[in-house]
Coordinates of C-alpha atoms and ligand atoms in Angstrom, one line a residue:
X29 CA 0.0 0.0 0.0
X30 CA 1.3 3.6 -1.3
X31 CA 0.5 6.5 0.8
X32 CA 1.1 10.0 -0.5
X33 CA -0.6 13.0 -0.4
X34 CA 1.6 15.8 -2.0
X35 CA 2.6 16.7 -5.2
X36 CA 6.2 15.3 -5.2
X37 CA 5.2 12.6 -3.6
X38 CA 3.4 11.7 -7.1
X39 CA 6.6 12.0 -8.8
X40 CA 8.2 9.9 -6.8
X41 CA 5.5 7.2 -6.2
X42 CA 4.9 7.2 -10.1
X43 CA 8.6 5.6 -10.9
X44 CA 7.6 2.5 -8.2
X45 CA 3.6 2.0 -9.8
X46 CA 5.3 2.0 -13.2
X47 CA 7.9 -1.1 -12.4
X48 CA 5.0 -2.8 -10.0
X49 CA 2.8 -2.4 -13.2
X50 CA 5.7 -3.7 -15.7
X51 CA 6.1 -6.7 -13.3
X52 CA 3.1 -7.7 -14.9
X53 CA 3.2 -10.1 -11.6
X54 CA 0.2 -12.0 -9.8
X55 CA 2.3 -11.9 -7.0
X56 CA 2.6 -8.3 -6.5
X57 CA -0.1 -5.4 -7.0
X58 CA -0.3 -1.7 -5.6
X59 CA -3.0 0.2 -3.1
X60 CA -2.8 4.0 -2.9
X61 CA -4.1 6.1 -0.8
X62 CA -4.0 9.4 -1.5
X63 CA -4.6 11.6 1.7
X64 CA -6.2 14.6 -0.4
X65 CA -3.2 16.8 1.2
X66 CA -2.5 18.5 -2.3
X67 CA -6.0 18.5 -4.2
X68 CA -6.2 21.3 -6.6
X69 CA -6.5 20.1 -10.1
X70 CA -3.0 21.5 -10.8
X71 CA -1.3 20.1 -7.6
X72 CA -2.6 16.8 -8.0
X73 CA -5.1 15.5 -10.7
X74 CA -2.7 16.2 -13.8
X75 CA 0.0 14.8 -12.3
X76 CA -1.8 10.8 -12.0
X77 CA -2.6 11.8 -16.0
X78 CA 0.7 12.8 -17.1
X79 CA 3.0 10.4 -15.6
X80 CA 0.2 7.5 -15.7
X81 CA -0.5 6.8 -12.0
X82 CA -3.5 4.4 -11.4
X83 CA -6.6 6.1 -10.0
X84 CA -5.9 6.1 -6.2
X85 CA -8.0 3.2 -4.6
X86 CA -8.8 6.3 -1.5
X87 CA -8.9 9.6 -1.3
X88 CA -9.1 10.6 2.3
X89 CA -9.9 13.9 1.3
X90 CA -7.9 15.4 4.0
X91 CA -6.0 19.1 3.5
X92 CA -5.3 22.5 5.3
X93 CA -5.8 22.5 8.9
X94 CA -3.3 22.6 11.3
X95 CA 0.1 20.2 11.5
X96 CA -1.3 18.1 14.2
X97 CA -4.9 18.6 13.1
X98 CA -3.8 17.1 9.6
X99 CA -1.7 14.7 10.7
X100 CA -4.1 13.5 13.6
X101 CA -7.4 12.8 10.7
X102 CA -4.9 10.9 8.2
X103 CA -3.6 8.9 10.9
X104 CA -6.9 7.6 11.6
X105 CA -8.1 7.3 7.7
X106 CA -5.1 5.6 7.3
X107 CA -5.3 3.2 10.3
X108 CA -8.9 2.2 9.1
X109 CA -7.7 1.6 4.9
X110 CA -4.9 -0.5 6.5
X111 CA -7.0 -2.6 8.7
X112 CA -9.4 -3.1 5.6
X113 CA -6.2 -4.0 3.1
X114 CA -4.1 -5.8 5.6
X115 CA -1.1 -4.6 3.3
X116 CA 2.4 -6.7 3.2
X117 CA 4.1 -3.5 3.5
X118 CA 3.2 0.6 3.6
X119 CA 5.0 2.4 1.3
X120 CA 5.8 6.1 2.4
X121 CA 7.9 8.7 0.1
X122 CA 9.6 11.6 1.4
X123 CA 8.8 14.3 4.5
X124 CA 5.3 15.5 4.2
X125 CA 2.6 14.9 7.0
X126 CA 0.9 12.3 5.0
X127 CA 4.5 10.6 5.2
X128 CA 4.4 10.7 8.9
X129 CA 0.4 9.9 9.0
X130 CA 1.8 6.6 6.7
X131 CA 4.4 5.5 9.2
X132 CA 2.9 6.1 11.8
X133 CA -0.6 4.5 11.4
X134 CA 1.0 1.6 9.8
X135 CA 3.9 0.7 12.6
X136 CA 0.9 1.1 15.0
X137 CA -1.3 -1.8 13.5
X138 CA 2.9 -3.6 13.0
X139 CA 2.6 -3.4 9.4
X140 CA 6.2 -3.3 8.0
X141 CA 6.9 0.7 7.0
X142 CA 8.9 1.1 4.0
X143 CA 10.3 4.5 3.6
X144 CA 11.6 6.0 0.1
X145 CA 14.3 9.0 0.7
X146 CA 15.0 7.8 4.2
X147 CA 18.4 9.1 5.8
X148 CA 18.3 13.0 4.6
X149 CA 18.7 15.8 7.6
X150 CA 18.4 19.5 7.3
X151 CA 19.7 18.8 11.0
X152 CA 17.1 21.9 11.5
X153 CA 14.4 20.6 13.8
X154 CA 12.2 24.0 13.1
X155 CA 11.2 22.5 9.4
X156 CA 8.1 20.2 9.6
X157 CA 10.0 18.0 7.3
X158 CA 12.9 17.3 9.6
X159 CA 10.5 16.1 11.8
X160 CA 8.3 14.1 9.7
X161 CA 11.8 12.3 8.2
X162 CA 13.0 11.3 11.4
X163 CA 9.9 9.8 12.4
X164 CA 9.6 7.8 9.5
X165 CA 13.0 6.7 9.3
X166 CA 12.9 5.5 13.0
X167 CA 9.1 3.3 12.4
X168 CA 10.4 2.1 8.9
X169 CA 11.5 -1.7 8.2
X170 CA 13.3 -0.6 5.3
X171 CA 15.1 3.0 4.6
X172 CA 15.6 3.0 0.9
X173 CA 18.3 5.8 0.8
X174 CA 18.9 7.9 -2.3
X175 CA 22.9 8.5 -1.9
X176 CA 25.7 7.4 0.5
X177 CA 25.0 10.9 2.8
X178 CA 21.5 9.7 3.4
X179 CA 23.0 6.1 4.6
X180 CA 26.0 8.3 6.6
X181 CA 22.9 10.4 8.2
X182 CA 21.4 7.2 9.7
X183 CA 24.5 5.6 10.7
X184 CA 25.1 8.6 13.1
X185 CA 21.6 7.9 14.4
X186 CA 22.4 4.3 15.5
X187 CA 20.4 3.1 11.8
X188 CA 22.0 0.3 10.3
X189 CA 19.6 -2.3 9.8
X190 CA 16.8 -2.6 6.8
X191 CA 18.9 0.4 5.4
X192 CA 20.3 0.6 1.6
X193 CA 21.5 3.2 -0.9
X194 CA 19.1 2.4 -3.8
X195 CA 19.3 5.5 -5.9
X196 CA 17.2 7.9 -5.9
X197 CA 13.9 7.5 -7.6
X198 CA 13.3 11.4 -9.2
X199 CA 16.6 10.7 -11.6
X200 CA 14.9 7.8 -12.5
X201 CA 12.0 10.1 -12.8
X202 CA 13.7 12.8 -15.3
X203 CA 16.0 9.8 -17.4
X204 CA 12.5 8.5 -17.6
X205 CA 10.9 11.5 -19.1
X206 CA 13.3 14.4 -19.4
X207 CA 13.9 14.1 -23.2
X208 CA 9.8 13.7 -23.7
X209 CA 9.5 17.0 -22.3
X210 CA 12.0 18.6 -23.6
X211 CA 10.9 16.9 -27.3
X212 CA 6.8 17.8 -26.7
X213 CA 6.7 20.4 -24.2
X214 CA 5.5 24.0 -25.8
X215 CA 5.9 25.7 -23.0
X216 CA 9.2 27.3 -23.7
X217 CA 7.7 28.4 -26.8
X218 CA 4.1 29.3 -25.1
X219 CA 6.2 31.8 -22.7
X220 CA 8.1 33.1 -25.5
X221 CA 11.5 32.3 -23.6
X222 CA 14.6 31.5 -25.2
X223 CA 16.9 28.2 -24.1
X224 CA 19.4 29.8 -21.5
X225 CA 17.4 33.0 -21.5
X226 CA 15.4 33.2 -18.5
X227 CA 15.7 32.1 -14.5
X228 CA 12.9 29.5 -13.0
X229 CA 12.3 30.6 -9.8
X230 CA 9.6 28.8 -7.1
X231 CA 9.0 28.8 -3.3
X232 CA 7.0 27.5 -0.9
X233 CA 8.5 26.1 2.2
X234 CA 7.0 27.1 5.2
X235 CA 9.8 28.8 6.6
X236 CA 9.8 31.4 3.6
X237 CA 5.9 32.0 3.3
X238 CA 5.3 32.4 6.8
X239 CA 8.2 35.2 7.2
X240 CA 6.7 38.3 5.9
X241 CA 10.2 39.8 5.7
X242 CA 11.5 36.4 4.0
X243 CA 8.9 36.5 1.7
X244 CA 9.2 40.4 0.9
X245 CA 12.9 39.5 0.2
X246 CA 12.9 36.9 -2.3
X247 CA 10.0 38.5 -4.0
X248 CA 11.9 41.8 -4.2
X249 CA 15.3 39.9 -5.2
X250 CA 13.2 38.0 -7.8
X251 CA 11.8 41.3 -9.1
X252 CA 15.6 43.1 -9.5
X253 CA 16.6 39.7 -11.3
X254 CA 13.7 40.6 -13.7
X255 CA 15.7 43.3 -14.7
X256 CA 18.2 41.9 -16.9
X257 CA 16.5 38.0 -17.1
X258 CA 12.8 37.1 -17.5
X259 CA 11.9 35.4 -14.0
X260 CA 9.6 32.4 -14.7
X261 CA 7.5 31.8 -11.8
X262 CA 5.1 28.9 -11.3
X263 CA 3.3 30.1 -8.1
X264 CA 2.8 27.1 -4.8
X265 CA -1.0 27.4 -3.8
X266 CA 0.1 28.4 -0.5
X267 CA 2.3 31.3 -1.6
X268 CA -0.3 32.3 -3.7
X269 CA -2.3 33.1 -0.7
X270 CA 0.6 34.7 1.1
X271 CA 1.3 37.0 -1.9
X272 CA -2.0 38.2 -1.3
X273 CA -2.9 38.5 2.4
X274 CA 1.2 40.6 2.1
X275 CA -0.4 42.6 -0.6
X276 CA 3.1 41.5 -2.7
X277 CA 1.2 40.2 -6.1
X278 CA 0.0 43.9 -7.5
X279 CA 3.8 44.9 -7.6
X280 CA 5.0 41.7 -9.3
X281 CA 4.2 42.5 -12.5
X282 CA 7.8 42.0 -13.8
X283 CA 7.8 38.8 -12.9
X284 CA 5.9 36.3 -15.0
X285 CA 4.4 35.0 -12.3
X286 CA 2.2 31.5 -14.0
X287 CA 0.1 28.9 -12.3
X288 CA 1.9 25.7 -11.1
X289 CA 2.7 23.5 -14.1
X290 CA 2.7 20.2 -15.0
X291 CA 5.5 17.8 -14.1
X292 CA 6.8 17.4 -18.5
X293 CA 6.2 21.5 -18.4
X294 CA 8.9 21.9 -15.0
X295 CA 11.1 19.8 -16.0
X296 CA 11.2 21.2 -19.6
X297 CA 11.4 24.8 -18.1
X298 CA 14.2 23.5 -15.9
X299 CA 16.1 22.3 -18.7
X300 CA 16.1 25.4 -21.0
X301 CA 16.8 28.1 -17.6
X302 CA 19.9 29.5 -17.3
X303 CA 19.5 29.4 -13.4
X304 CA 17.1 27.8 -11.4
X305 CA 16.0 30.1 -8.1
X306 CA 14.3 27.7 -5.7
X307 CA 13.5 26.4 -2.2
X308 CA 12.0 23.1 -3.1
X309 CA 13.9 19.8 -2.4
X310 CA 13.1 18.7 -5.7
X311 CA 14.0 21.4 -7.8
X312 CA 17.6 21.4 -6.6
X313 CA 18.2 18.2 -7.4
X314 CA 16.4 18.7 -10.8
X315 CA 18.7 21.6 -11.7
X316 CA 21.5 19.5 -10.9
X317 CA 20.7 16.1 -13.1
X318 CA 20.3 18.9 -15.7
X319 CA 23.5 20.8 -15.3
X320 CA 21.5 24.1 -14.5
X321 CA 23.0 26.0 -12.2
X322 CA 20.9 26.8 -9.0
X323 CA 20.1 29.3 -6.0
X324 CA 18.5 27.8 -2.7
X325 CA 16.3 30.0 -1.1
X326 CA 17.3 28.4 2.5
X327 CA 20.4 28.5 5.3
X328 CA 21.0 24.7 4.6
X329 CA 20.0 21.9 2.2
X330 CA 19.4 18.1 2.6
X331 CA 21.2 17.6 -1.2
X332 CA 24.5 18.6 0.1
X333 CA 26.1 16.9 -2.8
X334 CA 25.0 19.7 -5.2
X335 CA 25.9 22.2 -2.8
X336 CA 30.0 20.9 -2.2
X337 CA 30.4 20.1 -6.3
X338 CA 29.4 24.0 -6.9
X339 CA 26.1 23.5 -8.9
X340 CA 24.0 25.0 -6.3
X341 CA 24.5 28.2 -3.4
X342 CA 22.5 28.7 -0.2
X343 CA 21.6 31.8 -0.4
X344 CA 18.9 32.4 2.9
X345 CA 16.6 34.7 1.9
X346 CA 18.1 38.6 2.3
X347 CA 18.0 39.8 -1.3
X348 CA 21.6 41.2 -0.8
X349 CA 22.6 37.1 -0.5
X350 CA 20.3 36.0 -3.5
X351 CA 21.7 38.9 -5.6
X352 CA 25.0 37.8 -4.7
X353 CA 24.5 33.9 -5.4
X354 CA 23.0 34.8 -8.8
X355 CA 25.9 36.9 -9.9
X356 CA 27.8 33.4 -9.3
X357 CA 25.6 31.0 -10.4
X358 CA 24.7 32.8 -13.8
X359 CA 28.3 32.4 -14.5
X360 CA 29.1 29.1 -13.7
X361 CA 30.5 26.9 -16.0
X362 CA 28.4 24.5 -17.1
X363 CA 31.2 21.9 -18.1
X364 CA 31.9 21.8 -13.9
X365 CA 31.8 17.9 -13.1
X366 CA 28.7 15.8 -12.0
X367 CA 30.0 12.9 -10.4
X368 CA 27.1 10.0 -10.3
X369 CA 25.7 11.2 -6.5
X370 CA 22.3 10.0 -7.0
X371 CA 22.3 6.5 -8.5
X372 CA 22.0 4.9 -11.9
X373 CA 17.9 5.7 -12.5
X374 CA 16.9 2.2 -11.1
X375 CA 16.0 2.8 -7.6
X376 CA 12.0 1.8 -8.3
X377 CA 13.2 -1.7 -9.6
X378 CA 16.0 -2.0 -6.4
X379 CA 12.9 -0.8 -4.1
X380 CA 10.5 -3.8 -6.4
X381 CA 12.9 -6.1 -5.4
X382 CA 13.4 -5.2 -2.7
X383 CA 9.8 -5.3 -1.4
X384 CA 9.6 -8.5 -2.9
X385 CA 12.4 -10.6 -1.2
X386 CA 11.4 -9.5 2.1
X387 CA 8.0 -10.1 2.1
X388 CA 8.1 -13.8 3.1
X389 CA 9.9 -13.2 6.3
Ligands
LIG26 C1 3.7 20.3 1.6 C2 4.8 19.6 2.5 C3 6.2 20.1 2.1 C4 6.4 19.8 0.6 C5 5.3 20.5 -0.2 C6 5.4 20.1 -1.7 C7 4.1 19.1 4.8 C8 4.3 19.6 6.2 N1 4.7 20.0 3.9 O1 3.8 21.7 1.9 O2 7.2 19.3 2.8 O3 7.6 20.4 0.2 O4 4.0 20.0 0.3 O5 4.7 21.0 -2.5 O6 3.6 18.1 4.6 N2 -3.0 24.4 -0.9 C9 -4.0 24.6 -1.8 N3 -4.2 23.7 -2.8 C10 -3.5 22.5 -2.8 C11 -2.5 22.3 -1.8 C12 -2.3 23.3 -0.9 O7 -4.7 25.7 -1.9 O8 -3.7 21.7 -3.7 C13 -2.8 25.5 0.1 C14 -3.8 25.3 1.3 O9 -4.1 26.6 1.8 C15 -2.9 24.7 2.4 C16 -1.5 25.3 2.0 O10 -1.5 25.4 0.6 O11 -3.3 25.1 3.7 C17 -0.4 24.5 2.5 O12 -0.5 23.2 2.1 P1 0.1 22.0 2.9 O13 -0.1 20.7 2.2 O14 -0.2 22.1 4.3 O15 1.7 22.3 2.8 P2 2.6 22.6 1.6 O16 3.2 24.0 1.8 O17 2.0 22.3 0.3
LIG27 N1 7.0 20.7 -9.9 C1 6.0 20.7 -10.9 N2 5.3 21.8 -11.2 C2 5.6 23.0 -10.5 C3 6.6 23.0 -9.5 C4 7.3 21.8 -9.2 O1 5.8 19.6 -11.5 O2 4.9 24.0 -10.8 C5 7.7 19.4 -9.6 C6 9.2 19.6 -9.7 O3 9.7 19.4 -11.0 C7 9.6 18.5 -8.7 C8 8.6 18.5 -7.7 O4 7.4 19.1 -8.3 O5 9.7 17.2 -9.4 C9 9.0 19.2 -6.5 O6 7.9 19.4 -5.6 P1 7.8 20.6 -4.6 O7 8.7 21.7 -5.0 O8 6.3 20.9 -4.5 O9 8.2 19.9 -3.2 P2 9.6 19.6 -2.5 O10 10.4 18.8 -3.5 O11 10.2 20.8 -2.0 O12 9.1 18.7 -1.4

């Protein structure tokens, strides 16, 4: 049984349905659950389209509210779906809530928890995530690990056991589908932008959207970048929102500020930036399987790798520091190295396998 709930989560979960599906196995076969965390049509629906992710068997329907609130009414959906399903395994990808509500209800009822992109620390316990990650990792059976940091990361936490470096499943996700975007996308042509002529920015992390003066910074760095380089901005739902209560969105006109877009779109925009601007977890690591140079919108970064081989900056969130970071990162050379961090784009079949040989015991 999958449980996810948010839209990288869909991603991620879409490269592990499509090698249970290629199986073509009657001794293997996929429940998901989605929680209903992410539920706008853009967030969610066209994501199970595009990347061919079967209908989920649940929606739990549950979104907004508080941390504990949300996390409290999906551990108890959950609980129930497992009883009914009586699962070999749950499934859980990533950091979100509805990765915690997974673990969590499923080590409860001693269903084995298996947890995709186990082992990665902010070691900053004020991000939800940090929490949510350390939770799962400690209820899961098996911590299927992205790179050998992740692994280090739970070794210094007393994990060893259940715990390998498969890969990690979004470069699986982009060798899968990266050239399909970049051959069918129109998107680059739609926004009238030019390969290497513009910067894709996007934020959304908590940390950032709650901070009025965080959020009045990166806007306002993102707007002076708009000066010399078109700024393509596919707004988060939630900053949406904060845009507006801030009264930020009237003076953003210089951005091109669009709704979020589909996974083939992102990944096609990603490809044709000249710098990514970001604070999502997922973007990094996108620019970097690209070779696009990138800007984190944070003080620290789980994907350290792309941080020590130069491909991205931390750059917090004072415009002075994002202003500075670009002035780098717009320069840097894109023939810098990319040594093989993130595995070999067969992590879902590793996880398959995985799943498989350990299901008897
Ligand atoms: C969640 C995850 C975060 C992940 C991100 C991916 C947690 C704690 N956070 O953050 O780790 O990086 O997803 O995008 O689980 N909203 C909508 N429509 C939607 C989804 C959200 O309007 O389809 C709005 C709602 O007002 C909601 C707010 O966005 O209250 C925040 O949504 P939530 O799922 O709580 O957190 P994210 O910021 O999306
Ligand atoms: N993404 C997308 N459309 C967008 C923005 C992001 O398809 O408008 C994809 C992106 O390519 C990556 C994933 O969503 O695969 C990252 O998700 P997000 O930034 O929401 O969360 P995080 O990775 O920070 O948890």
């Amino acid at each position: 049984m999958t449980v996810l709930g948010a839209r990288p989560q869909f991603i991620k979960a879409a490269t592990v349905s499509r090698v249970i599906r290629d199986a073509a196995s009657v001794d293997v076969s996929e429940v998901i659950v989605h929680t209903g965390q992410h539920y706008d049509e853009a967030m969610s629906r066209i994501f199970f389209e595009e990347l061919d992710i079967p209908s989920p068997h649940y929606n739990l329907g549950i979104s907004g509210l508080s941390h504990g609130a949300m996390t409290g009414r999906m551990l108890e959906a959950v609980e129930t779906v497992v009883q009914r399903e009586k699962p070999d395994w749950v499934l859980v990808y990533g950091d979100t809530n509805s990765t915690l509500a997974g673990a969590l209800a499923a080590a409860k009822l001693r269903v084995p928890v298996a947890h995709v992109e186990a082992g990665l620390r902010s070691f900053n316990m004020r991000m939800p995530e940090e929490i949510n990650r350390i939770v799962a990792d400690r209820l899961s059976t098996i911590l299927f690990c992205p790179t050998d940091v992740a692994v280090a990361n739970l070794a210094r936490e007393g994990l060893t056991a259940g715990v390998q470096n498969v890969g990690d499943v979004m470069y699986d996700a982009v060798l899968y589908c990266g050239a399909k975007a970049r051959n069918t996308s129109r998107i680059l042509r739609d926004l009238r932008l030019t390969e290497s002529g513009f910067a894709l920015a996007t934020c959304h992390r908590q940390e950032n959207t709650e901070d009025p003066a965080r959020m009045v910074g990166i806007v306002g760095a993102l707007a002076t970048i708009a000066d010399e380089l078109p700024v393509v901005f596919p707004v988060h739902p939630r900053t949406r929102k904060r845009l507006s209560e801030l009264g930020l969105d009237a003076g953003l006109s210089r951005l091109r500020m669009v709704e979020p877009v589909s996974y083939l779109e992102m990944i096609a925009l990603e490809q044709g930036a000249r710098v990514v601007i970001t604070d999502s977890g997922g973007v990094q690591k996108e620019a970097f399987f690209f070779g696009v140079p990138c800007i984190t919108l944070r003080e620290e970064t789980e994907w350290v790798e792309t941080v020590n081989s130069g491909w991205n900056r931390l750059s917090g969130a004072a415009p002075v520091q994002i202003l500075a970071a670009y002035e780098v990162q717009k320069e840097f050379g894109r023939h810098a190295g990319r040594p093989n961090f993130f595995g070999d784009g067969r992590a879902a079949e590793r996880i398959l396998s995985a799943l498989r040989r350990n299901r008897a015991e």
